[in-house]
Amino acid sequence: QWYQRRVPQLAIKTGYDKFLSVALDGSISGRSEAIGAREEFQISFDDGFQVLKGCNGRYLTFNSDGTIGCTLEEIKDNTKVIMRTRGDKERKVQTLAEKEKQGSVREYETNYVKMFQKFQDKKLKISKNGTKDLKVARKDGRFHEEMLDRREKMKSDRYCM
């Protein structure tokens, strides 16, 4: 799956519900839970093909040995892709960003914590910090990254390290 954040950037989600991220050396891993600057690819078009540029300023490259990385500074044949989606073009799909905007920030945080938190004492542990930071992050387009940071500071669930 791919998620369009800001035009013309997108994030690529793996089949394991993790996002592809680019390291500074150009290697790519699929372990990120939230979308940040390293998970965003800039899309551009070249001769009817799409090319993706990583956060390190290099193009996504498909190597002959089956690996991928953001290593080339110029567009070549192994950087061009054709992207397809599974959804119908006519159907309006509610994006994650639209779902976030519907409810209050506190409600969304509560639902997000419920997904990952293991409650042995039947009490929900939510950050005591105000929602001001979350509201600013929502406007800036880094809402999930801020939610993950809050989880990490609390160390309140078994998945956040």
mmCIF file with all atom_site columns, C-alpha atoms in Angstrom:
data_model
loop_
_atom_site.group_PDB
_atom_site.id
_atom_site.type_symbol
_atom_site.label_atom_id
_atom_site.label_alt_id
_atom_site.label_comp_id
_atom_site.label_asym_id
_atom_site.label_entity_id
_atom_site.label_seq_id
_atom_site.pdbx_PDB_ins_code
_atom_site.Cartn_x
_atom_site.Cartn_y
_atom_site.Cartn_z
_atom_site.occupancy
_atom_site.B_iso_or_equiv
_atom_site.pdbx_formal_charge
_atom_site.auth_seq_id
_atom_site.auth_comp_id
_atom_site.auth_asym_id
_atom_site.auth_atom_id
_atom_site.pdbx_PDB_model_num
ATOM 1   C CA . GLN A 1 1   ? 0.000   0.000  0.000   1.00 0.00 ? 1   GLN A CA 1
ATOM 2   C CA . TRP A 1 2   ? 1.100   3.573  -0.480  1.00 0.00 ? 2   TRP A CA 1
ATOM 3   C CA . TYR A 1 3   ? -0.066  6.634  1.345   1.00 0.00 ? 3   TYR A CA 1
ATOM 4   C CA . GLN A 1 4   ? 0.135   10.090 -0.160  1.00 0.00 ? 4   GLN A CA 1
ATOM 5   C CA . ARG A 1 5   ? 1.155   12.599 2.496   1.00 0.00 ? 5   ARG A CA 1
ATOM 6   C CA . ARG A 1 6   ? 1.911   15.900 0.845   1.00 0.00 ? 6   ARG A CA 1
ATOM 7   C CA . VAL A 1 7   ? 1.990   16.334 -2.871  1.00 0.00 ? 7   VAL A CA 1
ATOM 8   C CA . PRO A 1 8   ? 4.246   14.991 -4.373  1.00 0.00 ? 8   PRO A CA 1
ATOM 9   C CA . GLN A 1 9   ? 5.486   12.809 -1.480  1.00 0.00 ? 9   GLN A CA 1
ATOM 10  C CA . LEU A 1 10  ? 4.269   9.370  -0.514  1.00 0.00 ? 10  LEU A CA 1
ATOM 11  C CA . ALA A 1 11  ? 5.049   6.638  1.979   1.00 0.00 ? 11  ALA A CA 1
ATOM 12  C CA . ILE A 1 12  ? 5.145   2.925  1.120   1.00 0.00 ? 12  ILE A CA 1
ATOM 13  C CA . LYS A 1 13  ? 3.625   0.436  3.544   1.00 0.00 ? 13  LYS A CA 1
ATOM 14  C CA . THR A 1 14  ? 4.692   -3.199 3.505   1.00 0.00 ? 14  THR A CA 1
ATOM 15  C CA . GLY A 1 15  ? 2.464   -6.234 3.873   1.00 0.00 ? 15  GLY A CA 1
ATOM 16  C CA . TYR A 1 16  ? 3.497   -6.375 7.542   1.00 0.00 ? 16  TYR A CA 1
ATOM 17  C CA . ASP A 1 17  ? 1.976   -2.916 8.271   1.00 0.00 ? 17  ASP A CA 1
ATOM 18  C CA . LYS A 1 18  ? 5.388   -1.264 8.512   1.00 0.00 ? 18  LYS A CA 1
ATOM 19  C CA . PHE A 1 19  ? 6.693   1.606  6.395   1.00 0.00 ? 19  PHE A CA 1
ATOM 20  C CA . LEU A 1 20  ? 9.792   1.546  4.196   1.00 0.00 ? 20  LEU A CA 1
ATOM 21  C CA . SER A 1 21  ? 12.471  3.921  5.465   1.00 0.00 ? 21  SER A CA 1
ATOM 22  C CA . VAL A 1 22  ? 15.710  5.113  3.893   1.00 0.00 ? 22  VAL A CA 1
ATOM 23  C CA . ALA A 1 23  ? 18.964  5.243  5.870   1.00 0.00 ? 23  ALA A CA 1
ATOM 24  C CA . LEU A 1 24  ? 21.551  7.900  5.069   1.00 0.00 ? 24  LEU A CA 1
ATOM 25  C CA . ASP A 1 25  ? 23.744  5.332  3.319   1.00 0.00 ? 25  ASP A CA 1
ATOM 26  C CA . GLY A 1 26  ? 20.873  4.479  0.951   1.00 0.00 ? 26  GLY A CA 1
ATOM 27  C CA . SER A 1 27  ? 19.832  1.158  2.428   1.00 0.00 ? 27  SER A CA 1
ATOM 28  C CA . ILE A 1 28  ? 16.106  0.537  2.849   1.00 0.00 ? 28  ILE A CA 1
ATOM 29  C CA . SER A 1 29  ? 14.381  -1.240 5.714   1.00 0.00 ? 29  SER A CA 1
ATOM 30  C CA . GLY A 1 30  ? 10.713  -1.930 6.394   1.00 0.00 ? 30  GLY A CA 1
ATOM 31  C CA . ARG A 1 31  ? 10.472  -1.625 10.178  1.00 0.00 ? 31  ARG A CA 1
ATOM 32  C CA . SER A 1 32  ? 9.008   1.835  10.839  1.00 0.00 ? 32  SER A CA 1
ATOM 33  C CA . GLU A 1 33  ? 5.621   2.097  12.534  1.00 0.00 ? 33  GLU A CA 1
ATOM 34  C CA . ALA A 1 34  ? 5.073   5.787  11.813  1.00 0.00 ? 34  ALA A CA 1
ATOM 35  C CA . ILE A 1 35  ? 5.680   8.057  8.852   1.00 0.00 ? 35  ILE A CA 1
ATOM 36  C CA . GLY A 1 36  ? 8.500   10.526 9.313   1.00 0.00 ? 36  GLY A CA 1
ATOM 37  C CA . ALA A 1 37  ? 10.937  12.290 7.038   1.00 0.00 ? 37  ALA A CA 1
ATOM 38  C CA . ARG A 1 38  ? 12.907  9.065  6.382   1.00 0.00 ? 38  ARG A CA 1
ATOM 39  C CA . GLU A 1 39  ? 9.759   7.231  5.263   1.00 0.00 ? 39  GLU A CA 1
ATOM 40  C CA . GLU A 1 40  ? 8.738   9.770  2.628   1.00 0.00 ? 40  GLU A CA 1
ATOM 41  C CA . PHE A 1 41  ? 9.566   9.410  -1.053  1.00 0.00 ? 41  PHE A CA 1
ATOM 42  C CA . GLN A 1 42  ? 9.259   12.213 -3.553  1.00 0.00 ? 42  GLN A CA 1
ATOM 43  C CA . ILE A 1 43  ? 7.549   11.094 -6.745  1.00 0.00 ? 43  ILE A CA 1
ATOM 44  C CA . SER A 1 44  ? 8.305   12.488 -10.181 1.00 0.00 ? 44  SER A CA 1
ATOM 45  C CA . PHE A 1 45  ? 7.650   11.356 -13.728 1.00 0.00 ? 45  PHE A CA 1
ATOM 46  C CA . ASP A 1 46  ? 10.076  10.507 -16.535 1.00 0.00 ? 46  ASP A CA 1
ATOM 47  C CA . ASP A 1 47  ? 9.033   9.178  -19.972 1.00 0.00 ? 47  ASP A CA 1
ATOM 48  C CA . GLY A 1 48  ? 5.733   7.770  -18.692 1.00 0.00 ? 48  GLY A CA 1
ATOM 49  C CA . PHE A 1 49  ? 7.374   6.074  -15.712 1.00 0.00 ? 49  PHE A CA 1
ATOM 50  C CA . GLN A 1 50  ? 7.470   7.096  -12.086 1.00 0.00 ? 50  GLN A CA 1
ATOM 51  C CA . VAL A 1 51  ? 10.705  7.583  -10.177 1.00 0.00 ? 51  VAL A CA 1
ATOM 52  C CA . LEU A 1 52  ? 10.966  7.832  -6.406  1.00 0.00 ? 52  LEU A CA 1
ATOM 53  C CA . LYS A 1 53  ? 13.549  9.967  -4.631  1.00 0.00 ? 53  LYS A CA 1
ATOM 54  C CA . GLY A 1 54  ? 14.395  9.144  -1.016  1.00 0.00 ? 54  GLY A CA 1
ATOM 55  C CA . CYS A 1 55  ? 15.170  11.522 1.836   1.00 0.00 ? 55  CYS A CA 1
ATOM 56  C CA . ASN A 1 56  ? 18.886  11.244 1.053   1.00 0.00 ? 56  ASN A CA 1
ATOM 57  C CA . GLY A 1 57  ? 18.328  12.902 -2.347  1.00 0.00 ? 57  GLY A CA 1
ATOM 58  C CA . ARG A 1 58  ? 18.969  9.731  -4.350  1.00 0.00 ? 58  ARG A CA 1
ATOM 59  C CA . TYR A 1 59  ? 16.607  7.672  -6.486  1.00 0.00 ? 59  TYR A CA 1
ATOM 60  C CA . LEU A 1 60  ? 15.087  4.332  -5.516  1.00 0.00 ? 60  LEU A CA 1
ATOM 61  C CA . THR A 1 61  ? 17.095  1.699  -7.371  1.00 0.00 ? 61  THR A CA 1
ATOM 62  C CA . PHE A 1 62  ? 16.126  -1.871 -8.212  1.00 0.00 ? 62  PHE A CA 1
ATOM 63  C CA . ASN A 1 63  ? 19.245  -4.033 -8.396  1.00 0.00 ? 63  ASN A CA 1
ATOM 64  C CA . SER A 1 64  ? 19.684  -7.222 -10.429 1.00 0.00 ? 64  SER A CA 1
ATOM 65  C CA . ASP A 1 65  ? 20.236  -9.298 -7.279  1.00 0.00 ? 65  ASP A CA 1
ATOM 66  C CA . GLY A 1 66  ? 16.703  -8.449 -6.053  1.00 0.00 ? 66  GLY A CA 1
ATOM 67  C CA . THR A 1 67  ? 17.613  -5.757 -3.541  1.00 0.00 ? 67  THR A CA 1
ATOM 68  C CA . ILE A 1 68  ? 16.485  -2.155 -3.466  1.00 0.00 ? 68  ILE A CA 1
ATOM 69  C CA . GLY A 1 69  ? 18.118  0.987  -2.194  1.00 0.00 ? 69  GLY A CA 1
ATOM 70  C CA . CYS A 1 70  ? 18.295  4.742  -2.707  1.00 0.00 ? 70  CYS A CA 1
ATOM 71  C CA . THR A 1 71  ? 21.766  4.921  -4.228  1.00 0.00 ? 71  THR A CA 1
ATOM 72  C CA . LEU A 1 72  ? 21.704  6.619  -7.649  1.00 0.00 ? 72  LEU A CA 1
ATOM 73  C CA . GLU A 1 73  ? 21.848  10.383 -8.059  1.00 0.00 ? 73  GLU A CA 1
ATOM 74  C CA . GLU A 1 74  ? 20.580  10.297 -11.654 1.00 0.00 ? 74  GLU A CA 1
ATOM 75  C CA . ILE A 1 75  ? 17.648  8.593  -13.358 1.00 0.00 ? 75  ILE A CA 1
ATOM 76  C CA . LYS A 1 76  ? 18.487  5.332  -15.147 1.00 0.00 ? 76  LYS A CA 1
ATOM 77  C CA . ASP A 1 77  ? 16.484  2.338  -16.336 1.00 0.00 ? 77  ASP A CA 1
ATOM 78  C CA . ASN A 1 78  ? 16.658  0.559  -12.968 1.00 0.00 ? 78  ASN A CA 1
ATOM 79  C CA . THR A 1 79  ? 15.092  3.560  -11.195 1.00 0.00 ? 79  THR A CA 1
ATOM 80  C CA . LYS A 1 80  ? 11.899  3.722  -13.303 1.00 0.00 ? 80  LYS A CA 1
ATOM 81  C CA . VAL A 1 81  ? 8.740   2.014  -12.067 1.00 0.00 ? 81  VAL A CA 1
ATOM 82  C CA . ILE A 1 82  ? 5.089   1.752  -12.974 1.00 0.00 ? 82  ILE A CA 1
ATOM 83  C CA . MET A 1 83  ? 2.876   2.007  -9.908  1.00 0.00 ? 83  MET A CA 1
ATOM 84  C CA . ARG A 1 84  ? -0.568  0.486  -9.709  1.00 0.00 ? 84  ARG A CA 1
ATOM 85  C CA . THR A 1 85  ? -3.177  0.611  -6.992  1.00 0.00 ? 85  THR A CA 1
ATOM 86  C CA . ARG A 1 86  ? -5.779  -1.931 -6.028  1.00 0.00 ? 86  ARG A CA 1
ATOM 87  C CA . GLY A 1 87  ? -8.614  0.530  -5.451  1.00 0.00 ? 87  GLY A CA 1
ATOM 88  C CA . ASP A 1 88  ? -11.261 1.663  -7.903  1.00 0.00 ? 88  ASP A CA 1
ATOM 89  C CA . LYS A 1 89  ? -10.677 5.146  -9.256  1.00 0.00 ? 89  LYS A CA 1
ATOM 90  C CA . GLU A 1 90  ? -14.306 6.150  -8.811  1.00 0.00 ? 90  GLU A CA 1
ATOM 91  C CA . ARG A 1 91  ? -14.672 4.969  -5.223  1.00 0.00 ? 91  ARG A CA 1
ATOM 92  C CA . LYS A 1 92  ? -13.957 7.511  -2.495  1.00 0.00 ? 92  LYS A CA 1
ATOM 93  C CA . VAL A 1 93  ? -11.746 5.883  0.115   1.00 0.00 ? 93  VAL A CA 1
ATOM 94  C CA . GLN A 1 94  ? -11.407 7.588  3.442   1.00 0.00 ? 94  GLN A CA 1
ATOM 95  C CA . THR A 1 95  ? -7.732  8.179  4.087   1.00 0.00 ? 95  THR A CA 1
ATOM 96  C CA . LEU A 1 96  ? -6.012  7.857  7.424   1.00 0.00 ? 96  LEU A CA 1
ATOM 97  C CA . ALA A 1 97  ? -5.591  11.620 7.567   1.00 0.00 ? 97  ALA A CA 1
ATOM 98  C CA . GLU A 1 98  ? -9.337  12.147 7.069   1.00 0.00 ? 98  GLU A CA 1
ATOM 99  C CA . LYS A 1 99  ? -10.102 9.697  9.872   1.00 0.00 ? 99  LYS A CA 1
ATOM 100 C CA . GLU A 1 100 ? -7.742  11.595 12.150  1.00 0.00 ? 100 GLU A CA 1
ATOM 101 C CA . LYS A 1 101 ? -9.519  14.877 11.457  1.00 0.00 ? 101 LYS A CA 1
ATOM 102 C CA . GLN A 1 102 ? -12.966 13.512 12.339  1.00 0.00 ? 102 GLN A CA 1
ATOM 103 C CA . GLY A 1 103 ? -12.596 12.927 16.063  1.00 0.00 ? 103 GLY A CA 1
ATOM 104 C CA . SER A 1 104 ? -10.817 14.842 18.756  1.00 0.00 ? 104 SER A CA 1
ATOM 105 C CA . VAL A 1 105 ? -7.114  14.359 19.287  1.00 0.00 ? 105 VAL A CA 1
ATOM 106 C CA . ARG A 1 106 ? -7.697  12.825 22.736  1.00 0.00 ? 106 ARG A CA 1
ATOM 107 C CA . GLU A 1 107 ? -10.173 10.257 21.319  1.00 0.00 ? 107 GLU A CA 1
ATOM 108 C CA . TYR A 1 108 ? -7.751  9.281  18.588  1.00 0.00 ? 108 TYR A CA 1
ATOM 109 C CA . GLU A 1 109 ? -4.912  8.910  21.084  1.00 0.00 ? 109 GLU A CA 1
ATOM 110 C CA . THR A 1 110 ? -7.095  6.711  23.297  1.00 0.00 ? 110 THR A CA 1
ATOM 111 C CA . ASN A 1 111 ? -7.959  4.434  20.388  1.00 0.00 ? 111 ASN A CA 1
ATOM 112 C CA . TYR A 1 112 ? -4.313  4.335  19.293  1.00 0.00 ? 112 TYR A CA 1
ATOM 113 C CA . VAL A 1 113 ? -3.154  3.356  22.793  1.00 0.00 ? 113 VAL A CA 1
ATOM 114 C CA . LYS A 1 114 ? -5.813  0.638  23.016  1.00 0.00 ? 114 LYS A CA 1
ATOM 115 C CA . MET A 1 115 ? -4.402  -1.017 19.895  1.00 0.00 ? 115 MET A CA 1
ATOM 116 C CA . PHE A 1 116 ? -0.943  -1.551 21.384  1.00 0.00 ? 116 PHE A CA 1
ATOM 117 C CA . GLN A 1 117 ? -1.183  -1.402 25.143  1.00 0.00 ? 117 GLN A CA 1
ATOM 118 C CA . LYS A 1 118 ? -1.315  -4.526 27.233  1.00 0.00 ? 118 LYS A CA 1
ATOM 119 C CA . PHE A 1 119 ? -3.444  -3.775 30.209  1.00 0.00 ? 119 PHE A CA 1
ATOM 120 C CA . GLN A 1 120 ? -2.931  -6.168 33.035  1.00 0.00 ? 120 GLN A CA 1
ATOM 121 C CA . ASP A 1 121 ? -4.489  -3.927 35.665  1.00 0.00 ? 121 ASP A CA 1
ATOM 122 C CA . LYS A 1 122 ? -7.434  -3.028 33.379  1.00 0.00 ? 122 LYS A CA 1
ATOM 123 C CA . LYS A 1 123 ? -6.386  0.641  33.347  1.00 0.00 ? 123 LYS A CA 1
ATOM 124 C CA . LEU A 1 124 ? -5.518  2.603  30.258  1.00 0.00 ? 124 LEU A CA 1
ATOM 125 C CA . LYS A 1 125 ? -2.242  4.499  30.488  1.00 0.00 ? 125 LYS A CA 1
ATOM 126 C CA . ILE A 1 126 ? -2.391  7.672  28.430  1.00 0.00 ? 126 ILE A CA 1
ATOM 127 C CA . SER A 1 127 ? 0.208   10.414 28.394  1.00 0.00 ? 127 SER A CA 1
ATOM 128 C CA . LYS A 1 128 ? -0.373  13.115 30.989  1.00 0.00 ? 128 LYS A CA 1
ATOM 129 C CA . ASN A 1 129 ? 0.943   15.760 28.595  1.00 0.00 ? 129 ASN A CA 1
ATOM 130 C CA . GLY A 1 130 ? -1.644  18.003 26.994  1.00 0.00 ? 130 GLY A CA 1
ATOM 131 C CA . THR A 1 131 ? -2.921  17.586 23.487  1.00 0.00 ? 131 THR A CA 1
ATOM 132 C CA . LYS A 1 132 ? -1.373  20.826 22.236  1.00 0.00 ? 132 LYS A CA 1
ATOM 133 C CA . ASP A 1 133 ? 1.648   18.982 20.765  1.00 0.00 ? 133 ASP A CA 1
ATOM 134 C CA . LEU A 1 134 ? -0.659  16.512 19.016  1.00 0.00 ? 134 LEU A CA 1
ATOM 135 C CA . LYS A 1 135 ? -2.761  19.288 17.498  1.00 0.00 ? 135 LYS A CA 1
ATOM 136 C CA . VAL A 1 136 ? 0.355   20.985 16.133  1.00 0.00 ? 136 VAL A CA 1
ATOM 137 C CA . ALA A 1 137 ? 1.646   17.640 14.796  1.00 0.00 ? 137 ALA A CA 1
ATOM 138 C CA . ARG A 1 138 ? -1.704  16.984 13.109  1.00 0.00 ? 138 ARG A CA 1
ATOM 139 C CA . LYS A 1 139 ? -1.473  20.303 11.278  1.00 0.00 ? 139 LYS A CA 1
ATOM 140 C CA . ASP A 1 140 ? 2.167   19.664 10.288  1.00 0.00 ? 140 ASP A CA 1
ATOM 141 C CA . GLY A 1 141 ? 1.424   16.169 8.933   1.00 0.00 ? 141 GLY A CA 1
ATOM 142 C CA . ARG A 1 142 ? 3.504   14.274 11.499  1.00 0.00 ? 142 ARG A CA 1
ATOM 143 C CA . PHE A 1 143 ? 0.702   13.134 13.798  1.00 0.00 ? 143 PHE A CA 1
ATOM 144 C CA . HIS A 1 144 ? 1.637   9.436  13.921  1.00 0.00 ? 144 HIS A CA 1
ATOM 145 C CA . GLU A 1 145 ? 5.270   10.238 14.521  1.00 0.00 ? 145 GLU A CA 1
ATOM 146 C CA . GLU A 1 146 ? 4.274   12.352 17.534  1.00 0.00 ? 146 GLU A CA 1
ATOM 147 C CA . MET A 1 147 ? 1.975   9.580  18.821  1.00 0.00 ? 147 MET A CA 1
ATOM 148 C CA . LEU A 1 148 ? 4.839   7.100  18.599  1.00 0.00 ? 148 LEU A CA 1
ATOM 149 C CA . ASP A 1 149 ? 7.128   9.512  20.448  1.00 0.00 ? 149 ASP A CA 1
ATOM 150 C CA . ARG A 1 150 ? 4.554   9.819  23.234  1.00 0.00 ? 150 ARG A CA 1
ATOM 151 C CA . ARG A 1 151 ? 4.262   6.038  23.494  1.00 0.00 ? 151 ARG A CA 1
ATOM 152 C CA . GLU A 1 152 ? 8.027   5.724  23.607  1.00 0.00 ? 152 GLU A CA 1
ATOM 153 C CA . LYS A 1 153 ? 8.354   8.287  26.402  1.00 0.00 ? 153 LYS A CA 1
ATOM 154 C CA . MET A 1 154 ? 5.774   6.451  28.491  1.00 0.00 ? 154 MET A CA 1
ATOM 155 C CA . LYS A 1 155 ? 7.137   2.958  27.727  1.00 0.00 ? 155 LYS A CA 1
ATOM 156 C CA . SER A 1 156 ? 3.578   1.838  28.277  1.00 0.00 ? 156 SER A CA 1
ATOM 157 C CA . ASP A 1 157 ? 3.256   -1.012 25.830  1.00 0.00 ? 157 ASP A CA 1
ATOM 158 C CA . ARG A 1 158 ? 5.114   -4.082 24.710  1.00 0.00 ? 158 ARG A CA 1
ATOM 159 C CA . TYR A 1 159 ? 5.670   -3.014 21.079  1.00 0.00 ? 159 TYR A CA 1
ATOM 160 C CA . CYS A 1 160 ? 7.333   0.364  21.597  1.00 0.00 ? 160 CYS A CA 1
ATOM 161 C CA . MET A 1 161 ? 11.068  0.284  22.322  1.00 0.00 ? 161 MET A CA 1
#
